Coordinates of C-alpha atoms and ligand atoms in Angstrom, one line a residue:
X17 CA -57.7 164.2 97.7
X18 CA -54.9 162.9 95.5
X19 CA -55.1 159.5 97.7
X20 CA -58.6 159.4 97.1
X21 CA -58.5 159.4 93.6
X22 CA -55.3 156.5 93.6
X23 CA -57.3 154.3 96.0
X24 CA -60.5 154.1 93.9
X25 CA -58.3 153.1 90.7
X26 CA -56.7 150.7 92.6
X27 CA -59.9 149.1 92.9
X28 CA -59.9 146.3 90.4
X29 CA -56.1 144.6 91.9
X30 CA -57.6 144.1 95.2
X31 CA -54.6 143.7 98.1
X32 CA -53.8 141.1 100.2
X33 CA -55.6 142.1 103.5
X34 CA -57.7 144.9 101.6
X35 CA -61.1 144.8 102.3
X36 CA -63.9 147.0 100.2
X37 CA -66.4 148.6 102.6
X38 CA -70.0 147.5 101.7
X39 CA -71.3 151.0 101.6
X40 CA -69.1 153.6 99.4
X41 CA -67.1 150.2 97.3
X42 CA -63.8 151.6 98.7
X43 CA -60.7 149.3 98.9
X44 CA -58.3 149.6 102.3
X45 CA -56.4 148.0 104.4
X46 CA -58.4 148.4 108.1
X47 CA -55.1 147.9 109.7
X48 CA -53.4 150.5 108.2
X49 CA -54.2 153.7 109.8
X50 CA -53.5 156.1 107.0
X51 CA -55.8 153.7 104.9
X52 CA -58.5 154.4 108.0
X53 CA -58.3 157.9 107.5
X54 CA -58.6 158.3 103.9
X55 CA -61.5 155.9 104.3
X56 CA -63.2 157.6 106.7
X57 CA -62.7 161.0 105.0
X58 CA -64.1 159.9 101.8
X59 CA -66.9 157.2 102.9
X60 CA -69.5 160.2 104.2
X61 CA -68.5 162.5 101.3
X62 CA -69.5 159.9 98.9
X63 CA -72.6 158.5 100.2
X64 CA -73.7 162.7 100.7
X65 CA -73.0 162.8 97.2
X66 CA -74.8 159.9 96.0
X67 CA -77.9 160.3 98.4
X68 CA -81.3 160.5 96.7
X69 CA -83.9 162.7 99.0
X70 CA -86.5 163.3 96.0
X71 CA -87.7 166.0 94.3
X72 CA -90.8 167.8 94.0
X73 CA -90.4 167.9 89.7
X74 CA -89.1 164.8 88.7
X75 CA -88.3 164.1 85.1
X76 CA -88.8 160.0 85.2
X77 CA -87.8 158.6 81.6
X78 CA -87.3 155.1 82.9
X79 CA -88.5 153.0 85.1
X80 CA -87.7 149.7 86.4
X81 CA -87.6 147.2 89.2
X82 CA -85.1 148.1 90.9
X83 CA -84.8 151.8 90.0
X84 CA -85.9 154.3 87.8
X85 CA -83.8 156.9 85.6
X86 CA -84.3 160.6 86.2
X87 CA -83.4 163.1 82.7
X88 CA -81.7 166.4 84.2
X89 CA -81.4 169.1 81.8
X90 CA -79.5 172.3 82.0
X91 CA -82.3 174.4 82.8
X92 CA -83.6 172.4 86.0
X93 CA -84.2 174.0 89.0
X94 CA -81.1 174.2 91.3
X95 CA -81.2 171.4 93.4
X96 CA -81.8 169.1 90.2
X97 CA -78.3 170.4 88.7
X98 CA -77.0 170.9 91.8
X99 CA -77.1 167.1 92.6
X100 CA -76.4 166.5 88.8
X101 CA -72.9 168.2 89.2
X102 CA -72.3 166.5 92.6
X103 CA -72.6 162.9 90.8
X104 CA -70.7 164.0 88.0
X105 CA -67.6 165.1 90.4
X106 CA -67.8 161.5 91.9
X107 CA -67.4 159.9 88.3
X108 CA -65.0 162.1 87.2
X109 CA -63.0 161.9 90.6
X110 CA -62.9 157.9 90.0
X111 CA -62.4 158.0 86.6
X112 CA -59.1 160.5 87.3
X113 CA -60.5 163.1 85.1
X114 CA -58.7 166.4 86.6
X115 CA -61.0 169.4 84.8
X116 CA -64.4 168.8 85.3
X117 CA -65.4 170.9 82.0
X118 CA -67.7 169.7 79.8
X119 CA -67.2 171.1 75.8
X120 CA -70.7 172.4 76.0
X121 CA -72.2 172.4 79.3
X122 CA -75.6 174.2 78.6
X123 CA -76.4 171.5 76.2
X124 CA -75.7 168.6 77.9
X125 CA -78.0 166.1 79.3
X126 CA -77.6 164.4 82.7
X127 CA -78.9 160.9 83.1
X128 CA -79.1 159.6 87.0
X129 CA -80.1 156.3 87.6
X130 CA -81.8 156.0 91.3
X131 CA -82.1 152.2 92.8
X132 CA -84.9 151.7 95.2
X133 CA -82.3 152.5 98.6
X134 CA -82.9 156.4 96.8
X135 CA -79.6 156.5 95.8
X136 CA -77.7 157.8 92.8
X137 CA -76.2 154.6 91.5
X138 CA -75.9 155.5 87.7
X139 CA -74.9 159.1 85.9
X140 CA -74.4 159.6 82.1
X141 CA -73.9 162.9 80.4
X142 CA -74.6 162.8 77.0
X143 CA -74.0 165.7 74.3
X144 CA -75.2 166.4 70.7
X145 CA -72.5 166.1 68.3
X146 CA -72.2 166.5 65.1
X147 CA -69.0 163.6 64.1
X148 CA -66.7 161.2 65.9
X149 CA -63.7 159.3 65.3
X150 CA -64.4 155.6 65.5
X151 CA -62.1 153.7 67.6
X152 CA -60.2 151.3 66.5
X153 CA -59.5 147.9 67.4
X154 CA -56.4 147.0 69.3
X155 CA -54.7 144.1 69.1
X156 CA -54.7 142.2 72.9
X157 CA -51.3 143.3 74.1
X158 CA -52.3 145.4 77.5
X159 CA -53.2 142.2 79.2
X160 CA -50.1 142.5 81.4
X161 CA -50.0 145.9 82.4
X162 CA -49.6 146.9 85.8
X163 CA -52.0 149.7 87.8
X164 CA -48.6 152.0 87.0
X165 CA -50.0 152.2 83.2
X166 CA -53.3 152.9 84.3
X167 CA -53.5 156.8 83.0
X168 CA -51.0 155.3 80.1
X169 CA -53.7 152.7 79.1
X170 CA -56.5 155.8 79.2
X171 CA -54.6 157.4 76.1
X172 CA -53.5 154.1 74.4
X173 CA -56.9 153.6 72.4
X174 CA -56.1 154.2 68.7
X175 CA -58.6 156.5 66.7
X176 CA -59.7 156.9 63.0
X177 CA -58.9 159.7 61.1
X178 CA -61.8 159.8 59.4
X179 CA -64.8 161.5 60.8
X180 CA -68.2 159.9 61.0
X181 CA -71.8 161.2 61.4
X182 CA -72.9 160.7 64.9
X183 CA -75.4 162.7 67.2
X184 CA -75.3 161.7 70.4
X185 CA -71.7 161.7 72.4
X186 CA -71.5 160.3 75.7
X187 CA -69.1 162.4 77.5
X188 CA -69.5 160.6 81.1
X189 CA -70.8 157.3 82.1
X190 CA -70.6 155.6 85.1
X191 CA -72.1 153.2 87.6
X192 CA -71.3 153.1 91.6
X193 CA -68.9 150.1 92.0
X194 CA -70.9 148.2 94.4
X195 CA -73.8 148.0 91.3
X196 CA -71.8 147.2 88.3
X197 CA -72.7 144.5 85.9
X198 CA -75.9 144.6 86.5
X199 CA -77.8 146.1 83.4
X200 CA -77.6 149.6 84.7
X201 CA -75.1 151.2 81.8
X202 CA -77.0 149.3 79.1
X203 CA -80.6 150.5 80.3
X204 CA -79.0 154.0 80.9
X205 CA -78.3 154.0 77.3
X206 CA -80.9 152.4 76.0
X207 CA -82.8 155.6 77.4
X208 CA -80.8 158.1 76.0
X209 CA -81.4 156.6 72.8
X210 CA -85.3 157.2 73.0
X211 CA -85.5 160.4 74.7
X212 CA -82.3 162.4 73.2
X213 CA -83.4 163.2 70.1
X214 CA -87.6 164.5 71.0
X215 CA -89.4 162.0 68.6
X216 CA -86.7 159.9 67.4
X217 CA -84.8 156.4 68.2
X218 CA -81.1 156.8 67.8
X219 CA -79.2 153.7 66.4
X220 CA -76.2 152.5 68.2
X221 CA -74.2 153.7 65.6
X222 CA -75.8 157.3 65.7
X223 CA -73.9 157.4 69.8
X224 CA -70.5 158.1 70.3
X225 CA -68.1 157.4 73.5
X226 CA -65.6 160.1 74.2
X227 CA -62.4 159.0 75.0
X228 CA -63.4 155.9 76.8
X229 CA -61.6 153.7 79.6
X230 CA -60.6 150.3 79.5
X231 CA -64.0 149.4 81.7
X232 CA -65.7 152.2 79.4
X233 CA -64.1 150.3 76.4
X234 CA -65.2 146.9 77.2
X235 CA -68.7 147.8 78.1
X236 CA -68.7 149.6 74.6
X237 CA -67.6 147.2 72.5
X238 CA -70.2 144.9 74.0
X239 CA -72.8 147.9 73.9
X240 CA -72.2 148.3 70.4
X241 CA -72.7 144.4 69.2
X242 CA -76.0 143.4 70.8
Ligands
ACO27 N1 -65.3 144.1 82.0 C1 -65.7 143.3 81.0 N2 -67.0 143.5 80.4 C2 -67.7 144.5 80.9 C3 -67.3 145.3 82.0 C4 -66.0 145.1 82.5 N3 -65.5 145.8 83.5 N4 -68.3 146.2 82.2 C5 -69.3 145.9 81.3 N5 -68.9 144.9 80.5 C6 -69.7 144.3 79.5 C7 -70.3 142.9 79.9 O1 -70.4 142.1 78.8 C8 -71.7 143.3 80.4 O2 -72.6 142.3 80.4 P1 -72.5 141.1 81.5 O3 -72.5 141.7 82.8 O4 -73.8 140.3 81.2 O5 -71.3 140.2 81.1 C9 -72.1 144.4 79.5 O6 -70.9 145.1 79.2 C10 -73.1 145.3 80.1 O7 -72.6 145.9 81.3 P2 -73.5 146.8 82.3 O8 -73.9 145.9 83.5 O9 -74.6 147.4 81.6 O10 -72.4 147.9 82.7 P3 -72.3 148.5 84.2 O11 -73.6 149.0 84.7 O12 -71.5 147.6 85.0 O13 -71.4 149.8 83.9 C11 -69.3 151.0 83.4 C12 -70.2 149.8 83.0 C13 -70.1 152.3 83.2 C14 -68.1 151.0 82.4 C15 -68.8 150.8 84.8 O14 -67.9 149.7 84.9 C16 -68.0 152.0 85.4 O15 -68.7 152.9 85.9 N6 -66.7 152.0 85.4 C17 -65.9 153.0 86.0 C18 -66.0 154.3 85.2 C19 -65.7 154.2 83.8 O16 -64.6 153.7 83.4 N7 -66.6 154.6 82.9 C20 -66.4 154.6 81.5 C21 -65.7 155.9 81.1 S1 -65.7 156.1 79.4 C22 -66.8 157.4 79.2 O17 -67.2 158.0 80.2 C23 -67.1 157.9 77.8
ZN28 ZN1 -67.0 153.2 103.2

């Protein structure tokens, strides 16, 4: 399980003879047998956990080309949660958090993003807050870090001491490797922004990322200025 979680981080500084499979986006070596195993172990876990099968009450508050964007509130009927929480263990899994707790999990709202192959490609959990702690800039000196400072780098972002008004915090957000950088983030957010607040648009500066990572980071800072 522990290997599992190190091989997805290790994502990004793809090895020499490390190959990423073209269904569950993990990186291995195919000629090293422990790498098989761990491969194999975690590719049908993963694509269970991400697989799409429909449901006979949909809450559709997006829809798009390529996919559409499902809203799963606490109060949904089992297997709407059920699959909610399986997503979420994915994301957090990958993004190394060890305690899946959320601060207040009968309020938050899951947001899954389904492509057209009826998998969950997308999941955001978003919160109401009352005030965040903007972060502040760094100045570019993490450039040469290696994968060893990866949890270090997770803690290094600096915040403000003073507190700011905000409603919405986005607790989770995460896209399946194999679909990043293609607009699904950005339209995931863009959504929670209509339909959080019933009857009001939330301004960018009205959402608030908690604790984010250096992929988090960037996509925020870029978020945040268009
Ligand atoms: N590096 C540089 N810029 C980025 C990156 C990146 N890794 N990711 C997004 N951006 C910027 C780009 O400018 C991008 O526009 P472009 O593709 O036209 O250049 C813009 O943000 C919009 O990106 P999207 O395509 O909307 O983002 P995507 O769907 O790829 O998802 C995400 C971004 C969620 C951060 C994804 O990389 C991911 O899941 N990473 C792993 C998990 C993670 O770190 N999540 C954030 C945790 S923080 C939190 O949960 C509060
Ligand atoms: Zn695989």
């Amino acid at each position: 399980k522990q290997d599992d979680d190190q091989l997805i981080i290790d994502a990004g500084q793809k090895q020499f003879g490390a190959t990423a499979c073209s269904s569950c986006g993990m990186v291995y070596s195919a000629d090293n047998p422990e790498d098989n195993f761990q491969h194999t172990q975690f590719h049908q876990r993963f694509l269970d956990s991400i697989k799409f099968v429909g449901w006979k009450k949909e809450r559709v508050v997006a829809e798009f080309w390529d996919g559409k964007i499902l809203l799963v509130m606490p109060d949904d009927p089992k297997y709407a949660t059920k699959k909610a929480e399986d997503v979420r263990r994915v994301a957090d899994n990958e993004l190394g958090f060890q305690q899946v707790t959320l601060s207040r999990p009968t309020q938050a709202k899951t947001y899954l993003f389904i492509n057209t192959e009826q998998l969950v490609v997308g999941c955001l959990v978003a919160e109401s807050i009352r005030q965040a702690f903007r972060v502040l800039e760094q100045p570019d000196q993490q450039k040469d870090m290696t994968k060893d400072d990866f949890m270090e780098r997770h803690r290094a972002w600096c915040c403000s001491t003073v507190p700011e008004a905000a409603v919405c915090g986005i607790s989770r957000i995460w896209v399946f490797s194999l679909a990043r950088r293609q607009g699904i983030a950005t339209r995931m957010l863009d959504t929670v922004r209509s339909t959080f607040t019933y009857g009001s648009h939330l301004t960018k500066e009205e959402i608030a990322f908690s604790d984010p990572t250096p992929d988090g980071k960037l996509f925020a800072t870029k978020y945040s200025n268009t």
